[in-house]
Short mmCIF file of C-alpha atoms in Angstrom, two decimals:
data_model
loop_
_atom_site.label_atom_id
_atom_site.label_comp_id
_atom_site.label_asym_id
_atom_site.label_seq_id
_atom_site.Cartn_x
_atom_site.Cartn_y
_atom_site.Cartn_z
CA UNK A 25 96.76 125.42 186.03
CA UNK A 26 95.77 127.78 183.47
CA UNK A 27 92.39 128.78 183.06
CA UNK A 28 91.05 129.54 179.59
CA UNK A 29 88.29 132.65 179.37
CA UNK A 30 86.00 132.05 176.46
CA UNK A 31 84.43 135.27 175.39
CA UNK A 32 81.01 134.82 173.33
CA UNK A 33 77.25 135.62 173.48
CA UNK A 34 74.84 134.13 176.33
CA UNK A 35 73.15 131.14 175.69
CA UNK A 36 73.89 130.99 171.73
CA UNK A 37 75.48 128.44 169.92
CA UNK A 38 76.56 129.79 167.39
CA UNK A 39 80.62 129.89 166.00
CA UNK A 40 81.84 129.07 169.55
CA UNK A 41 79.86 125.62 169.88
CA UNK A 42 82.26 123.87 168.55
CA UNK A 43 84.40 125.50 171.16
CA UNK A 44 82.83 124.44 174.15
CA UNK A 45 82.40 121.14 172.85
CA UNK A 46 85.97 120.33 172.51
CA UNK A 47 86.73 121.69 175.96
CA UNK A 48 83.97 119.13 177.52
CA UNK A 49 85.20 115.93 175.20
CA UNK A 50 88.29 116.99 176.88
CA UNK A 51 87.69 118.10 180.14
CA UNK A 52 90.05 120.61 179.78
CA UNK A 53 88.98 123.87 182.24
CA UNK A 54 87.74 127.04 180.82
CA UNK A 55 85.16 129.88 182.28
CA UNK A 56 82.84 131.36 180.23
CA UNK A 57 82.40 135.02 180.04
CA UNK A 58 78.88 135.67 178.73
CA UNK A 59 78.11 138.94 176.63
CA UNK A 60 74.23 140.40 176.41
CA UNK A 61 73.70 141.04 172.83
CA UNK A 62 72.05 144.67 174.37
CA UNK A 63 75.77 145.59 175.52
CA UNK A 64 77.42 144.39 172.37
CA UNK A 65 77.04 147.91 170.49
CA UNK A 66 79.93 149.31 173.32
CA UNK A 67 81.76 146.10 173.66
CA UNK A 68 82.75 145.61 170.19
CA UNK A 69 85.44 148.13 170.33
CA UNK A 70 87.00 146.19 172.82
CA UNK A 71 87.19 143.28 170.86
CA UNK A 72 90.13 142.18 167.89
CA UNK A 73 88.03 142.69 164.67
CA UNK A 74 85.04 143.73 166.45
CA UNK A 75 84.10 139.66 166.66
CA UNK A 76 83.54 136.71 169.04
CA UNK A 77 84.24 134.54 170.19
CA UNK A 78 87.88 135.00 171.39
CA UNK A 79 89.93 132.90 173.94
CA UNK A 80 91.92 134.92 176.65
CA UNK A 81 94.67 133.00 178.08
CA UNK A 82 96.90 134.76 180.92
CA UNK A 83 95.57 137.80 179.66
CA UNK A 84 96.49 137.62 176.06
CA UNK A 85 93.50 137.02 173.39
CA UNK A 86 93.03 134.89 170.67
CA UNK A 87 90.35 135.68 168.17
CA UNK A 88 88.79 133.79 165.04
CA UNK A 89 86.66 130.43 166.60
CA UNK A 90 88.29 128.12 163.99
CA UNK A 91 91.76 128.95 165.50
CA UNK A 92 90.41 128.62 169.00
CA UNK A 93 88.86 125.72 168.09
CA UNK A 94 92.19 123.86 167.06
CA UNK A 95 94.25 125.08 169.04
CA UNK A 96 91.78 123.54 171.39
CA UNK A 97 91.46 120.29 169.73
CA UNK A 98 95.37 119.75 169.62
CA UNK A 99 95.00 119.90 173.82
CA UNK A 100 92.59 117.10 173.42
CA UNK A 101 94.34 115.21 170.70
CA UNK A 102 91.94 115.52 168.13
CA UNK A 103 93.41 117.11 164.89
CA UNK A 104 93.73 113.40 163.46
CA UNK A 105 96.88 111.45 162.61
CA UNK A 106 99.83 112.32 160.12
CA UNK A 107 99.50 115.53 157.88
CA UNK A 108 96.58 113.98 155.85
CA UNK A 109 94.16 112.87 158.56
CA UNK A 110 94.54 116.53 159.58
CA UNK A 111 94.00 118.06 156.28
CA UNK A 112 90.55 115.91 156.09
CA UNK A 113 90.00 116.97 159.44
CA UNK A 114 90.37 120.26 158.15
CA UNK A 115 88.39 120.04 154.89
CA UNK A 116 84.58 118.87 156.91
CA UNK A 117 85.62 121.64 159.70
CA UNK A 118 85.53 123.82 156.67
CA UNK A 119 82.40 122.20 155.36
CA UNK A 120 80.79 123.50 158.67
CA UNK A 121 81.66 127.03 158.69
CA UNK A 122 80.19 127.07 155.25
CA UNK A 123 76.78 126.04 157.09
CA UNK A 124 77.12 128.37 159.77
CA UNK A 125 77.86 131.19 157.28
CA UNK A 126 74.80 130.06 154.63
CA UNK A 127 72.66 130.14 157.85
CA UNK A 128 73.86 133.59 158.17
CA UNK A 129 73.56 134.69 154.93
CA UNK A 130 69.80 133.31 154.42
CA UNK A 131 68.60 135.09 158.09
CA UNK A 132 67.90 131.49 159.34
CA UNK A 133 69.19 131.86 162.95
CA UNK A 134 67.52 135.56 163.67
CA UNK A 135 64.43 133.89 162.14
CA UNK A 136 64.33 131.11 164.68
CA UNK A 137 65.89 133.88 167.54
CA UNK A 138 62.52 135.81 166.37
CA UNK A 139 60.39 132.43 167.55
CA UNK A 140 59.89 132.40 163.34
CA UNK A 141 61.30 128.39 163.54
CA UNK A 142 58.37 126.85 161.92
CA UNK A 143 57.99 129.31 159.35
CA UNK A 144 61.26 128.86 158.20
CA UNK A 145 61.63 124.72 158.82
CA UNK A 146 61.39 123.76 155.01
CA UNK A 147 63.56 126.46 153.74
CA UNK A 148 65.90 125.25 156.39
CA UNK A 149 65.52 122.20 155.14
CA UNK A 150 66.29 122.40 151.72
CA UNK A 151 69.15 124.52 152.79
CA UNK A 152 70.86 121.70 154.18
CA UNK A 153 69.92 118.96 152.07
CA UNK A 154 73.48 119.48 150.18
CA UNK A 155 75.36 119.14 152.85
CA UNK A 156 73.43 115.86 154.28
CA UNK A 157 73.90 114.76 150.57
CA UNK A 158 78.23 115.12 150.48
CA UNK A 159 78.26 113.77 154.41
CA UNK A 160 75.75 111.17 153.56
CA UNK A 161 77.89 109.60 150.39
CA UNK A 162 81.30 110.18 152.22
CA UNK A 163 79.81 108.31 155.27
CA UNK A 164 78.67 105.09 153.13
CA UNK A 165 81.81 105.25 150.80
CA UNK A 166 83.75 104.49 154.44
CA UNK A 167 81.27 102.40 156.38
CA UNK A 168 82.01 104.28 159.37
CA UNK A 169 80.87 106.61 162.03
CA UNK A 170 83.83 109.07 161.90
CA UNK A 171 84.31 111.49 159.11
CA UNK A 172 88.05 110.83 159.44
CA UNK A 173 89.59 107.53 159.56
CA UNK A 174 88.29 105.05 162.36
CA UNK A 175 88.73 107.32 165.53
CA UNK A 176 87.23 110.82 166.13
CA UNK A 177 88.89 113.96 165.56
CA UNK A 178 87.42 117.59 165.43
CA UNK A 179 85.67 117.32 162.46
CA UNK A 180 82.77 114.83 163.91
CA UNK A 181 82.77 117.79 166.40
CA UNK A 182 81.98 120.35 164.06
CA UNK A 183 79.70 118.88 162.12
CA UNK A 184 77.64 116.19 163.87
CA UNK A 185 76.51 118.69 166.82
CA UNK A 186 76.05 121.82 164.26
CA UNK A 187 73.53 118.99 162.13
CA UNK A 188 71.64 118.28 164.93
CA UNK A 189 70.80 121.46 166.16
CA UNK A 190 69.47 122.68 163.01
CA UNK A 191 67.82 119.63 162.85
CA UNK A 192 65.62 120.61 165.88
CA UNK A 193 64.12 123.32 163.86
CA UNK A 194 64.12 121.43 160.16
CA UNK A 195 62.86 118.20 162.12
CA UNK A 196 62.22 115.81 159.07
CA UNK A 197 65.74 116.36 157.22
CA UNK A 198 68.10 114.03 159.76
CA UNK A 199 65.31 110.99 158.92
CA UNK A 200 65.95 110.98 155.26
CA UNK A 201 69.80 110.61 155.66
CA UNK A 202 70.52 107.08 157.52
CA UNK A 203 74.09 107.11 157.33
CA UNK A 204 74.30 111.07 158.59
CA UNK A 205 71.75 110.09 161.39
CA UNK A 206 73.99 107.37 162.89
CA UNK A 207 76.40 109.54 162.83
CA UNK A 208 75.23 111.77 164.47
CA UNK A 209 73.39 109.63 167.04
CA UNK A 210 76.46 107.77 167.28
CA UNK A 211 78.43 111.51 168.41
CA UNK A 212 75.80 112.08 171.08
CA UNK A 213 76.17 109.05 173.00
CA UNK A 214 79.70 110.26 173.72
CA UNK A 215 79.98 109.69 177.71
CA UNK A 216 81.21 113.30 177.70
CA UNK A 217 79.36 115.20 174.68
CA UNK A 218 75.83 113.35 176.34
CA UNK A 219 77.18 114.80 180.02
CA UNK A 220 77.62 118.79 178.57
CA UNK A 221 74.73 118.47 175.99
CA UNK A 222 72.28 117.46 178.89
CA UNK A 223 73.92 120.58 181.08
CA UNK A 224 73.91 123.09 178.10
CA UNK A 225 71.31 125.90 178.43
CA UNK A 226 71.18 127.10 174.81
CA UNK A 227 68.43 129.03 173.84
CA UNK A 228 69.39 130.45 170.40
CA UNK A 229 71.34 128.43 167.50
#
């Protein structure tokens, strides 16, 4: 059996999340190989376009997380159904990354690294308001508790678990959504995402 090597930072979320999620939904085997962000400086080199996360498989690598990530979720046989299920799929995986990379942009997850959370919990806040706001209509427009169709794929993946980490540190923002939070809540009582988010030892976003 082939054993996937996921390559990313110790203990941080962050773009390989998503990742490790889709491995545990399903219970496909992978080791992790933890990097110290101390020895990152002199293991960048190493590394195609100087980023992680990358997947090594029989000792060829396979950077970007999105690509990991579906390549992934086509193992677990949850890309969606037909060509436009997948393209939805697609579109709210998107929507994520653009989170991740505001985040970025705005400091927000060195801020909370820094033990700055509360500081920064409104700002947070707003940030994501938009984002609650699109899921929020999309969610009551469908009646549902999948972004795509009736069934899961990826997307609930990328966005439900990404939503309620951030929520930890913007506490207030899931309550004024009801439609996100059921969604959300709904994604967490997954037999297998409640078994690895109980295990998980994250201590950075």
């Amino acid at each position: 059996m082939t054993v996937y090597k996921l390559h990313y930072f110790e203990n941080v979320g962050g773009r390989a999340e998503l990742i490790r999620l889709l491995f545990a939904y399903g219970g496909i085997e992978f080791e992790e190989i933890s990097l110290n962000f101390s020895d990152w400086p002199k293991l960048k080199a190493n590394y195609p376009n100087g980023q992680v996360p990358v997947l090594e498989k029989d000792g060829k690598i396979l950077p970007q997380s999105i690509a990991i990530a579906r390549l992934v979720a086509r193992k677990a046989n949850l890309l969606g159904e037909g060509d436009w299920e997948m393209a939805q799929a697609d579109a709210f995986v998107d929507t994520a990354v653009d989170v991740i990379t505001e985040m970025k942009t705005r400091g927000i997850n060195v801020k909370i690294r820094e033990g700055k959370g509360s500081e920064i919990a409104e700002e947070l806040g707003q940030a994501l308001k938009p984002y609650f706001e699109r899921i929020e209509k999309h969610l009551k427009t469908t009646n549902g508790v999948n972004l795509v169709g009736d069934h899961l794929t990826w997307a609930d993946f990328a966005l439900a678990d990404l939503f309620k980490r951030y929520s930890i540190t913007a506490t207030s923002v899931l309550e004024e959504f009801s439609a996100v939070k059921k969604f959300v809540d709904h994604f967490h009582e997954l037999p297998q995402i409640k078994k690895y988010v109980a295990k998980r030892t994250l201590k950075f976003l």
